[in-house]
Amino acid sequence: MFDRLLFGMALLIMATSFNQQDDFIRLDSVSPHFYYDIRYATDNNFVGEAVYDCGICLLRPEAAQALNEANEYFMSLGYCIQLYDCYRPYPVQKKLWEKVPNPAYVANPYDGGSIHNRGAAVDLTLVDFNGDPVDFGTDYDYFGREAHIDYMEHSPEVMANRKLLSEGLAKFGFKGIRTEWWHFSYTKNSGYPISEQPLPCEE
């Protein structure tokens, strides 16, 4: 009887684990037409070290599908989306907050966390079909006024590029934030819980 109970509990734990995994989808399984530069899997980020074990982009399925539709739109204009960050496990959010405890640039993990922790936000840019980046005025994770979307001192080209990016993503349900031109949250994110699930990195 006890053995059967343990076996049943093991099945329940496994089923829960599979269900949690099924809540996310790898973006490269949706389409091969994205570029990737997952900075937190490298030391080229504001932390100065890798905080991800691998450069995988996970999202909630609905957000992934919407992002793919957005990418198809940009491809019709001669561009592709390149991802800097997607789903971010909650423990990583704590590490980022320890480095920069400023809610203007890093969501406070102890006060609601980030939409990234829910798998419904992306940090991204546009590149051309050769992978060459479009000019948006600053690099990714530049913490200064020049990265704000209401900073109007950039060249007309940069301002036009930012308009193209924000208006294009808005067509598919993504909304930006004031302080980061690269960050967009899928607007149907209110029902997604914060997750601590690690990235499924292959050994």
N, CA, C and O of each residue as an XYZ file, in Angstrom:
812
protein
N       0.835     -1.207      0.000
C       0.000      0.000      0.000
C       0.873      1.262      0.000
O       0.624      2.203     -0.753
N       1.900      1.262      0.860
C       2.793      2.399      0.960
C       3.564      2.600     -0.340
O       3.753      3.726     -0.799
N       4.013      1.464     -0.938
C       4.737      1.559     -2.203
C       3.862      2.147     -3.302
O       4.320      2.954     -4.110
N       2.574      1.725     -3.323
C       1.656      2.247     -4.341
C       1.434      3.748     -4.133
O       1.317      4.509     -5.093
N       1.380      4.156     -2.863
C       1.196      5.568     -2.565
C       2.390      6.388     -3.051
O       2.222      7.452     -3.646
N       3.603      5.878     -2.788
C       4.807      6.573     -3.259
C       4.847      6.647     -4.776
O       5.225      7.669     -5.350
N       4.446      5.534     -5.430
C       4.432      5.502     -6.889
C       3.442      6.532     -7.428
O       3.730      7.235     -8.397
N       2.268      6.615     -6.789
C       1.267      7.589     -7.219
C       1.751      9.017     -7.046
O       1.500      9.875     -7.892
N       2.457      9.271     -5.928
C       2.994     10.608     -5.698
C       4.057     10.947     -6.742
O       4.135     12.082     -7.212
N       4.872      9.957     -7.101
C       5.905     10.173     -8.123
C       5.277     10.522     -9.464
O       5.761     11.407    -10.170
N       4.198      9.826     -9.815
C       3.513     10.125    -11.077
C       2.935     11.534    -11.057
O       2.976     12.245    -12.061
N       2.392     11.938     -9.894
C       1.825     13.279     -9.780
C       2.901     14.333     -9.950
O       2.680     15.336    -10.629
N       4.073     14.123     -9.339
C       5.180     15.068     -9.471
C       5.647     15.151    -10.918
O       5.905     16.237    -11.437
N       5.753     13.978    -11.573
C       6.176     13.966    -12.976
C       5.165     14.688    -13.855
O       5.542     15.459    -14.737
N       3.880     14.439    -13.614
C       2.841     15.083    -14.421
C       2.872     16.588    -14.225
O       2.718     17.348    -15.181
N       3.073     17.020    -12.979
C       3.152     18.456    -12.710
C       4.336     19.068    -13.437
O       4.237     20.153    -14.010
N       5.477     18.344    -13.405
C       6.668     18.835    -14.085
C       6.434     18.963    -15.585
O       6.815     19.963    -16.193
N       5.808     17.951    -16.180
C       5.536     18.002    -17.616
C       4.575     19.139    -17.943
O       4.758     19.835    -18.941
N       3.553     19.334    -17.113
C       2.601     20.400    -17.368
C       3.276     21.762    -17.299
O       2.984     22.642    -18.109
N       4.197     21.945    -16.313
C       4.912     23.198    -16.223
C       5.768     23.415    -17.471
O       5.826     24.525    -18.001
N       6.422     22.371    -17.933
C       7.244     22.479    -19.135
C       6.390     22.828    -20.339
O       6.806     23.595    -21.208
N       5.177     22.253    -20.384
C       4.296     22.506    -21.516
C       3.766     23.934    -21.537
O       3.222     24.373    -22.549
N       3.918     24.665    -20.431
C       3.473     26.051    -20.387
C       4.359     26.955    -21.226
O       3.984     28.094    -21.504
N       5.529     26.473    -21.635
C       6.464     27.247    -22.428
C       6.750     26.519    -23.743
O       6.558     25.310    -23.870
N       7.216     27.307    -24.710
C       7.597     26.728    -25.990
C       8.872     27.407    -26.465
O       9.050     28.611    -26.278
N       9.756     26.632    -27.079
C      10.961     27.215    -27.658
C      10.600     27.965    -28.933
O       9.903     27.441    -29.802
N      11.081     29.187    -29.030
C      10.736     29.993    -30.190
C      11.272     29.386    -31.477
O      10.641     29.507    -32.526
N      12.437     28.730    -31.410
C      12.984     28.147    -32.638
C      12.191     26.935    -33.123
O      12.416     26.449    -34.232
N      11.261     26.444    -32.294
C      10.376     25.378    -32.756
C       9.159     25.945    -33.494
O       8.438     25.216    -34.176
N       8.946     27.237    -33.351
C       7.829     27.904    -34.029
C       8.247     28.352    -35.426
O       7.483     28.250    -36.386
N       9.485     28.853    -35.515
C       9.986     29.343    -36.809
C      11.509     29.358    -36.781
O      12.109     29.627    -35.740
N      12.140     29.068    -37.920
C      13.610     29.152    -37.998
C      14.099     30.537    -38.394
O      15.300     30.738    -38.570
N      13.191     31.492    -38.536
C      13.539     32.780    -39.133
C      13.787     33.884    -38.117
O      13.573     35.058    -38.421
N      14.234     33.533    -36.922
C      14.642     34.519    -35.932
C      16.164     34.495    -35.796
O      16.807     33.470    -36.023
N      16.720     35.635    -35.424
C      18.125     35.710    -35.035
C      18.182     35.769    -33.503
O      17.223     36.180    -32.850
N      19.324     35.352    -32.944
C      19.461     35.304    -31.482
C      20.800     35.888    -31.041
O      21.841     35.635    -31.647
N      20.744     36.659    -29.991
C      21.925     37.159    -29.287
C      21.542     37.227    -27.806
O      21.412     38.311    -27.239
N      21.363     36.062    -27.194
C      20.880     35.990    -25.815
C      22.027     36.406    -24.897
O      22.871     35.589    -24.530
N      22.044     37.671    -24.536
C      23.192     38.262    -23.856
C      23.446     37.653    -22.473
O      24.595     37.558    -22.042
N      22.382     37.241    -21.778
C      22.586     36.735    -20.417
C      23.171     35.320    -20.400
O      23.456     34.783    -19.330
N      23.347     34.724    -21.559
C      24.076     33.454    -21.652
C      25.548     33.705    -21.959
O      26.304     32.758    -22.180
N      25.963     34.972    -21.976
C      27.343     35.374    -22.235
C      27.788     36.333    -21.132
O      27.020     36.632    -20.218
N      29.018     36.812    -21.220
C      29.460     37.843    -20.278
C      29.302     39.242    -20.859
O      29.734     40.220    -20.248
N      28.679     39.345    -22.042
C      28.432     40.636    -22.678
C      27.077     41.173    -22.209
O      26.120     41.248    -22.979
N      27.022     41.540    -20.946
C      25.799     42.083    -20.351
C      26.180     42.927    -19.144
O      27.347     42.947    -18.750
N      25.225     43.618    -18.555
C      25.555     44.549    -17.483
C      25.977     43.862    -16.191
O      26.533     44.513    -15.306
N      25.724     42.558    -16.061
C      26.183     41.809    -14.901
C      27.671     41.486    -15.042
O      28.389     41.394    -14.047
N      28.132     41.315    -16.293
C      29.525     41.009    -16.546
C      29.857     39.536    -16.519
O      31.027     39.159    -16.587
N      28.832     38.691    -16.420
C      29.031     37.247    -16.430
C      27.759     36.573    -16.913
O      26.682     37.169    -16.879
N      27.882     35.335    -17.362
C      26.702     34.588    -17.821
C      25.820     34.235    -16.626
O      26.305     33.734    -15.612
N      24.523     34.502    -16.754
C      23.571     34.120    -15.715
C      22.590     33.070    -16.233
O      21.762     32.567    -15.473
N      22.678     32.736    -17.523
C      21.956     31.615    -18.116
C      22.966     30.531    -18.476
O      24.111     30.832    -18.813
N      22.549     29.286    -18.407
C      23.422     28.186    -18.800
C      23.453     27.977    -20.310
O      24.344     27.302    -20.827
N      22.483     28.554    -21.018
C      22.435     28.417    -22.476
C      21.565     29.529    -23.040
O      20.808     30.175    -22.316
N      21.688     29.740    -24.345
C      20.974     30.823    -25.007
C      19.685     30.379    -25.663
O      19.543     30.470    -26.883
N      18.742     29.899    -24.863
C      17.456     29.414    -25.372
C      16.384     30.480    -25.146
O      16.352     31.131    -24.102
N      15.519     30.647    -26.127
C      14.394     31.576    -26.008
C      13.114     30.777    -25.783
O      12.623     30.109    -26.693
N      12.577     30.848    -24.569
C      11.292     30.248    -24.232
C      10.251     31.338    -24.070
O      10.551     32.426    -23.579
N       9.015     31.042    -24.487
C       7.893     31.958    -24.304
C       6.623     31.155    -24.071
O       6.568     29.960    -24.360
N       5.615     31.816    -23.552
C       4.293     31.209    -23.527
C       3.849     31.006    -24.976
O       4.137     31.851    -25.824
N       3.157     29.912    -25.278
C       2.806     29.618    -26.675
C       2.078     30.750    -27.381
O       2.369     31.040    -28.542
N       1.142     31.389    -26.705
C       0.381     32.468    -27.335
C       1.295     33.649    -27.682
O       1.156     34.256    -28.744
N       2.221     33.966    -26.791
C       3.161     35.060    -27.050
C       4.112     34.690    -28.181
O       4.441     35.530    -29.019
N       4.552     33.436    -28.205
C       5.461     32.982    -29.265
C       4.798     33.079    -30.635
O       5.430     33.498    -31.605
N       3.535     32.695    -30.714
C       2.824     32.754    -31.984
C       2.648     34.190    -32.448
O       2.807     34.495    -33.629
N       2.316     35.077    -31.501
C       2.154     36.491    -31.848
C       3.479     37.087    -32.314
O       3.510     37.890    -33.247
N       4.570     36.693    -31.662
C       5.880     37.210    -32.061
C       6.266     36.694    -33.444
O       6.892     37.415    -34.221
N       5.907     35.483    -33.749
C       6.183     34.946    -35.082
C       5.412     35.724    -36.149
O       5.945     36.005    -37.222
N       4.183     36.063    -35.858
C       3.401     36.862    -36.798
C       4.038     38.242    -36.993
O       4.065     38.779    -38.100
N       4.553     38.806    -35.883
C       5.247     40.087    -35.990
C       6.498     39.951    -36.846
O       6.802     40.832    -37.650
N       7.223     38.851    -36.678
C       8.436     38.652    -37.462
C       8.120     38.504    -38.949
O       8.857     39.011    -39.795
N       7.038     37.819    -39.266
C       6.633     37.693    -40.665
C       6.308     39.067    -41.257
O       6.592     39.334    -42.424
N       5.713     39.925    -40.441
C       5.428     41.292    -40.888
C       6.726     42.040    -41.178
O       6.865     42.665    -42.230
N       7.678     41.975    -40.243
C       8.947     42.673    -40.459
C       9.730     42.081    -41.636
O      10.417     42.804    -42.357
N       9.623     40.771    -41.822
C      10.306     40.152    -42.957
C       9.759     40.668    -44.283
O      10.494     40.775    -45.265
N       8.481     40.984    -44.307
C       7.900     41.534    -45.532
C       8.465     42.921    -45.840
O       8.346     43.413    -46.962
N       9.083     43.547    -44.831
C       9.692     44.867    -44.996
C      11.213     44.788    -45.137
O      11.878     45.813    -45.287
N      11.766     43.565    -45.089
C      13.194     43.395    -45.269
C      14.004     43.237    -43.994
O      15.228     43.368    -44.015
N      13.329     42.955    -42.882
C      14.013     42.818    -41.600
C      13.645     41.490    -40.936
O      12.704     40.807    -41.341
N      14.425     41.146    -39.895
C      14.102     40.017    -39.022
C      14.252     40.463    -37.573
O      15.025     41.370    -37.266
N      13.511     39.822    -36.700
C      13.665     40.075    -35.274
C      14.863     39.297    -34.743
O      15.047     38.120    -35.054
N      15.668     39.974    -33.941
C      16.749     39.308    -33.205
C      16.449     39.427    -31.719
O      16.178     40.518    -31.219
N      16.499     38.298    -31.013
C      16.154     38.262    -29.594
C      17.380     38.439    -28.723
O      18.421     37.821    -28.947
N      17.233     39.310    -27.709
C      18.238     39.450    -26.657
C      17.852     38.652    -25.407
O      18.715     38.107    -24.719
N      16.557     38.592    -25.124
C      16.090     37.887    -23.931
C      14.623     37.543    -24.101
O      13.871     38.256    -24.765
N      14.227     36.421    -23.480
C      12.835     35.962    -23.545
C      12.392     35.613    -22.123
O      12.433     36.466    -21.237
N      11.971     34.374    -21.901
C      11.653     33.951    -20.539
C      12.908     34.020    -19.680
O      13.986     33.570    -20.069
N      12.728     34.602    -18.493
C      13.831     34.748    -17.542
C      13.418     34.108    -16.222
O      12.493     34.601    -15.575
N      14.067     33.035    -15.804
C      13.699     32.402    -14.532
C      13.774     33.394    -13.370
O      14.660     34.247    -13.318
N      12.838     33.265    -12.455
C      12.738     34.196    -11.325
C      14.034     34.315    -10.531
O      14.381     35.432    -10.148
N      14.777     33.235    -10.256
C      16.034     33.393     -9.525
C      17.038     34.306    -10.236
O      17.826     34.988     -9.581
N      17.011     34.320    -11.570
C      17.892     35.209    -12.315
C      17.477     36.661    -12.106
O      18.325     37.551    -12.042
N      16.179     36.896    -12.000
C      15.699     38.255    -11.753
C      16.297     38.810    -10.470
O      16.643     39.990    -10.403
N      16.420     37.973     -9.460
C      17.022     38.400     -8.203
C      18.477     38.808     -8.401
O      18.936     39.782     -7.804
N      19.207     38.065     -9.241
C      20.608     38.395     -9.504
C      20.724     39.741    -10.214
O      21.598     40.544     -9.888
N      19.846     39.985    -11.181
C      19.888     41.252    -11.899
C      19.566     42.414    -10.967
O      20.167     43.484    -11.061
N      18.616     42.193    -10.071
C      18.226     43.228     -9.111
C      19.361     43.535     -8.142
O      19.556     44.689     -7.761
N      20.104     42.522     -7.745
C      21.256     42.731     -6.868
C      22.295     43.625     -7.538
O      22.965     44.418     -6.877
N      22.420     43.489     -8.854
C      23.401     44.275     -9.605
C      22.918     45.707     -9.827
O      23.675     46.659     -9.637
N      21.660     45.853    -10.228
C      21.090     47.180    -10.495
C      19.715     47.265     -9.836
O      18.708     46.985    -10.487
N      19.649     47.645     -8.563
C      18.353     47.748     -7.870
C      17.633     49.050     -8.209
O      17.376     49.878     -7.335
N      17.318     49.212     -9.463
C      16.656     50.419     -9.961
C      15.459     49.983    -10.795
O      15.648     49.469    -11.898
N      14.225     50.172    -10.306
C      13.044     49.680    -11.029
C      12.814     50.347    -12.380
O      11.979     49.885    -13.158
N      13.532     51.417    -12.670
C      13.409     52.038    -13.990
C      14.012     51.141    -15.065
O      13.647     51.231    -16.237
N      14.952     50.265    -14.651
C      15.644     49.429    -15.619
C      15.568     47.933    -15.324
O      15.657     47.122    -16.245
N      15.406     47.561    -14.077
C      15.294     46.156    -13.695
C      14.082     45.998    -12.791
O      13.988     46.664    -11.760
N      13.155     45.124    -13.167
C      11.950     44.925    -12.356
C      12.317     44.342    -11.000
O      13.128     43.421    -10.901
N      11.712     44.890     -9.969
C      11.959     44.437     -8.598
C      11.350     43.044     -8.409
O      10.131     42.897     -8.498
N      12.168     42.021     -8.149
C      11.615     40.667     -7.995
C      10.768     40.506     -6.737
O      10.017     39.539     -6.607
N      10.894     41.463     -5.808
C      10.150     41.379     -4.548
C       8.907     42.272     -4.572
O       8.236     42.450     -3.556
N       8.617     42.826     -5.742
C       7.452     43.689     -5.884
C       6.780     43.425     -7.233
O       6.609     44.334     -8.046
N       6.407     42.176     -7.450
C       5.690     41.816     -8.670
C       6.535     41.165     -9.740
O       6.010     40.501    -10.634
N       7.864     41.352     -9.655
C       8.724     40.714    -10.644
C       8.562     41.300    -12.036
O       8.008     42.385    -12.211
N       9.052     40.568    -13.017
C       9.061     41.012    -14.406
C       8.129     40.153    -15.250
O       7.874     38.992    -14.931
N       7.628     40.740    -16.327
C       6.868     39.960    -17.301
C       7.766     38.905    -17.938
O       7.281     37.872    -18.400
N       9.083     39.162    -17.965
C      10.022     38.134    -18.420
C       9.894     36.869    -17.571
O       9.991     35.759    -18.096
N       9.677     37.028    -16.267
C       9.550     35.879    -15.365
C       8.287     35.085    -15.632
O       8.131     33.971    -15.133
N       7.391     35.650    -16.411
C       6.134     34.993    -16.777
C       6.178     34.417    -18.196
O       5.228     33.774    -18.642
N       7.284     34.654    -18.893
C       7.421     34.136    -20.253
C       6.608     34.892    -21.269
O       6.235     34.339    -22.304
N       6.320     36.175    -20.987
C       5.479     36.939    -21.892
C       6.088     38.297    -22.247
O       5.374     39.219    -22.641
N       7.403     38.410    -22.106
C       8.098     39.627    -22.507
C       9.344     39.240    -23.299
O       9.924     38.172    -23.105
N       9.730     40.135    -24.188
C      10.920     39.914    -25.002
C      11.748     41.189    -25.047
O      11.208     42.295    -25.040
N      13.056     41.023    -25.095
C      13.973     42.101    -25.426
C      14.493     41.782    -26.815
O      14.966     40.674    -27.067
N      14.407     42.750    -27.718
C      14.719     42.433    -29.116
C      15.178     43.647    -29.888
O      15.121     44.781    -29.411
N      15.630     43.377    -31.085
C      15.999     44.410    -32.041
C      15.640     43.900    -33.429
O      15.080     42.814    -33.575
N      15.964     44.683    -34.437
C      15.780     44.258    -35.821
C      17.133     44.174    -36.506
O      18.032     44.969    -36.232
N      17.270     43.201    -37.399
C      18.452     43.079    -38.257
C      17.963     42.909    -39.689
O      16.801     42.580    -39.928
N      18.864     43.137    -40.631
C      18.499     42.866    -42.024
C      18.719     41.390    -42.326
O      19.104     40.631    -41.437
N      18.483     40.978    -43.545
C      18.559     39.558    -43.874
C      19.995     39.016    -43.829
O      20.206     37.805    -43.894
N      20.976     39.916    -43.719
C      22.360     39.494    -43.551
C      22.757     39.431    -42.074
O      23.884     39.061    -41.742
N      21.828     39.793    -41.200
C      22.124     39.808    -39.776
C      22.736     41.097    -39.288
O      23.147     41.180    -38.130
N      22.809     42.111    -40.138
C      23.369     43.402    -39.738
C      22.319     44.199    -38.963
O      21.168     44.279    -39.391
N      22.705     44.791    -37.824
C      21.718     45.433    -36.958
C      21.190     46.749    -37.505
O      21.904     47.501    -38.168
N      19.930     47.006    -37.211
C      19.305     48.297    -37.473
C      19.703     49.241    -36.338
O      19.834     48.812    -35.191
N      19.895     50.512    -36.652
C      20.352     51.485    -35.661
C      19.175     52.003    -34.832
O      18.256     52.635    -35.354
N      19.225     51.719    -33.520
C      18.210     52.227    -32.608
C      18.782     53.215    -31.600
O      18.127     53.553    -30.614
N      19.997     53.674    -31.845
C      20.544     54.761    -31.040
C      21.428     54.354    -29.890
O      22.358     55.084    -29.547
N      21.170     53.202    -29.276
C      22.011     52.704    -28.187
C      22.100     51.183    -28.292
O      21.353     50.551    -29.040
N      23.011     50.624    -27.542
C      23.095     49.179    -27.432
C      21.998     48.686    -26.493
O      21.341     49.471    -25.809
N      21.821     47.395    -26.478
C      20.912     46.730    -25.538
C      21.391     46.950    -24.104
O      22.592     46.972    -23.838
N      20.446     47.109    -23.192
C      20.720     47.302    -21.774
C      21.616     48.508    -21.510
O      22.455     48.487    -20.609
N      21.427     49.550    -22.302
C      22.070     50.825    -22.017
C      21.164     51.581    -21.052
O      20.043     51.954    -21.396
N      21.662     51.799    -19.853
C      20.840     52.419    -18.816
C      21.092     53.927    -18.801
O      21.904     54.429    -18.022
N      20.397     54.620    -19.657
C      20.538     56.067    -19.750
C      19.401     56.648    -20.564
O      18.641     55.911    -21.193
N      19.278     57.964    -20.555
C      18.141     58.629    -21.191
C      18.076     58.354    -22.685
O      16.994     58.331    -23.272
N      19.241     58.145    -23.301
C      19.252     57.919    -24.750
C      18.495     56.659    -25.153
O      18.076     56.530    -26.304
N      18.315     55.731    -24.216
C      17.567     54.503    -24.506
C      16.070     54.666    -24.310
O      15.288     53.813    -24.730
N      15.664     55.770    -23.667
C      14.241     55.990    -23.403
C      13.503     56.272    -24.711
O      14.040     56.909    -25.617
N      12.284     55.796    -24.791
C      11.536     55.988    -26.037
C      11.051     57.424    -26.211
O      10.661     57.820    -27.309
N      11.074     58.214    -25.117
C      10.678     59.611    -25.228
C      11.888     60.546    -25.375
O      11.746     61.763    -25.258
N      13.054     59.991    -25.626
C      14.239     60.806    -25.912
C      14.220     61.159    -27.395
O      14.238     60.274    -28.251
N      14.185     62.454    -27.693
C      13.930     62.901    -29.060
C      15.146     63.501    -29.764
O      15.001     64.134    -30.810
N      16.340     63.311    -29.207
C      17.532     63.942    -29.765
C      18.306     63.041    -30.720
O      19.395     63.408    -31.163
N      17.771     61.885    -31.041
C      18.432     61.000    -31.990
C      18.233     61.496    -33.420
O      17.432     62.395    -33.675
N      18.970     60.900    -34.335
C      18.847     61.263    -35.745
C      17.468     60.872    -36.266
O      16.804     60.016    -35.681
N      17.033     61.495    -37.365
C      15.756     61.098    -37.962
C      15.702     59.615    -38.308
O      14.641     58.998    -38.211
N      16.833     59.034    -38.710
C      16.860     57.614    -39.042
C      16.555     56.756    -37.815
O      15.751     55.826    -37.884
N      17.202     57.073    -36.696
C      16.969     56.315    -35.470
C      15.525     56.470    -35.022
O      14.892     55.489    -34.632
N      15.000     57.674    -35.071
C      13.623     57.899    -34.642
C      12.648     57.133    -35.533
O      11.656     56.592    -35.044
N      12.926     57.084    -36.841
C      12.068     56.328    -37.755
C      12.157     54.833    -37.471
O      11.150     54.128    -37.540
N      13.345     54.349    -37.155
C      13.518     52.927    -36.836
C      12.749     52.552    -35.572
O      12.104     51.504    -35.516
N      12.821     53.409    -34.563
C      12.102     53.132    -33.320
C      10.589     53.123    -33.550
O       9.868     52.303    -32.981
N      10.128     54.036    -34.383
C       8.705     54.087    -34.709
C       8.279     52.814    -35.442
O       7.227     52.244    -35.154
N       9.101     52.381    -36.382
C       8.819     51.147    -37.116
C       8.716     49.960    -36.163
O       7.798     49.146    -36.270
N       9.655     49.866    -35.238
C       9.683     48.741    -34.299
C       8.462     48.740    -33.392
O       7.774     47.726    -33.278
N       8.189     49.869    -32.745
C       7.095     49.913    -31.766
C       5.734     49.767    -32.430
O       4.867     49.061    -31.914
N       5.536     50.421    -33.559
C       4.238     50.330    -34.228
C       4.043     48.945    -34.848
O       2.928     48.426    -34.863
N       5.109     48.354    -35.352
C       4.997     47.013    -35.920
C       4.636     45.992    -34.864
O       3.762     45.156    -35.093
N       5.287     46.039    -33.714
C       4.990     45.081    -32.648
C       3.614     45.314    -32.045
O       2.950     44.365    -31.627
N       3.183     46.565    -31.998
C       1.855     46.864    -31.451
C       0.752     46.197    -32.267
O      -0.298     45.852    -31.724
N       0.979     46.015    -33.551
C      -0.025     45.368    -34.401
C      -0.312     43.942    -33.943
O      -1.369     43.392    -34.252
N       0.623     43.342    -33.207
C       0.496     41.934    -32.833
C       0.426     41.745    -31.317
O       0.665     40.655    -30.798
N       0.093     42.836    -30.624
C      -0.201     42.720    -29.196
C       0.959     42.938    -28.257
O       0.906     42.490    -27.112
N       2.023     43.620    -28.707
C       3.179     43.876    -27.853
C       3.289     45.373    -27.551
O       3.132     46.218    -28.433
N       3.558     45.669    -26.301
C       3.633     47.055    -25.846
C       4.986     47.318    -25.209
O       5.477     46.501    -24.430
N       5.588     48.451    -25.534
C       6.888     48.807    -24.991
C       6.785     49.491    -23.638
O       5.694     49.694    -23.106
N       7.950     49.843    -23.092
C       8.024     50.615    -21.856
C       8.869     51.859    -22.113
O       9.635     51.904    -23.075
N       8.731     52.854    -21.266
C       9.329     54.157    -21.527
C      10.857     54.138    -21.534
O      11.475     54.850    -22.326
N      11.474     53.337    -20.668
C      12.908     53.456    -20.430
C      13.781     52.546    -21.299
O      15.006     52.654    -21.269
N      13.158     51.647    -22.076
C      13.944     50.687    -22.859
C      13.300     50.492    -24.233
O      12.200     49.950    -24.335
N      13.980     50.929    -25.271
C      13.401     50.791    -26.616
C      13.281     49.330    -27.040
O      12.508     49.021    -27.947
N      14.027     48.423    -26.406
C      14.107     47.013    -26.814
C      13.109     46.109    -26.111
O      12.927     44.965    -26.528
N      12.458     46.584    -25.059
C      11.595     45.716    -24.239
C      10.141     45.819    -24.684
O       9.601     46.914    -24.842
N       9.509     44.643    -24.885
C       8.105     44.602    -25.261
C       7.411     43.459    -24.518
O       7.889     42.325    -24.495
N       6.284     43.792    -23.921
C       5.488     42.801    -23.198
C       4.263     42.433    -24.015
O       3.609     43.294    -24.604
N       3.966     41.154    -24.041
C       2.745     40.703    -24.693
C       1.577     41.143    -23.826
O       1.550     40.846    -22.632
N       0.622     41.840    -24.402
C      -0.400     42.509    -23.604
C      -1.358     41.554    -22.907
O      -2.020     41.946    -21.946
N      -1.448     40.316    -23.366
C      -2.325     39.334    -22.711
C      -1.527     38.511    -21.704
O      -1.517     37.282    -21.760
N      -0.856     39.207    -20.781
C       0.057     38.511    -19.878
C      -0.437     38.415    -18.453
O       0.243     37.820    -17.618
N      -1.594     38.976    -18.140
C      -2.012     39.098    -16.749
C      -2.268     37.751    -16.082
O      -2.163     37.645    -14.860
N      -2.601     36.722    -16.854
C      -2.910     35.437    -16.250
C      -1.731     34.504    -16.101
O      -1.873     33.416    -15.545
N      -0.557     34.911    -16.592
C       0.607     34.035    -16.528
C       1.300     34.177    -15.175
O       1.581     35.298    -14.750
N       1.580     33.076    -14.493
C       2.262     33.161    -13.196
C       3.771     33.322    -13.365
O       4.336     32.962    -14.398
N       4.405     33.865    -12.341
C       5.863     33.893    -12.279
C       6.372     32.461    -12.184
O       5.788     31.637    -11.480
N       7.455     32.166    -12.887
C       7.993     30.818    -12.909
C       9.459     30.802    -12.490
O      10.227     31.700    -12.837
N       9.832     29.780    -11.747
C      11.236     29.533    -11.400
C      11.830     28.423    -12.257
O      12.973     28.020    -12.045
N      11.069     27.932    -13.214
C      11.526     26.823    -14.041
C      12.829     27.184    -14.746
O      12.892     28.216    -15.415
N      13.866     26.368    -14.616
C      15.133     26.665    -15.291
C      15.020     26.463    -16.797
O      14.128     25.766    -17.280
N      15.923     27.073    -17.517
C      15.962     26.849    -18.962
C      16.354     25.396    -19.242
O      17.232     24.852    -18.572
N      15.710     24.767    -20.224
C      15.985     23.342    -20.520
C      17.244     23.179    -21.357
O      17.178     22.799    -22.526
N      18.380     23.465    -20.755
C      19.644     23.383    -21.469
C      20.080     21.925    -21.608
O      20.005     21.149    -20.655
N      20.530     21.569    -22.796
C      21.015     20.220    -23.033
C      22.397     20.064    -22.437
O      23.207     20.990    -22.453
N      22.648     18.901    -21.921
C      23.957     18.628    -21.330
C      25.000     18.423    -22.428
O      26.170     18.181    -22.131
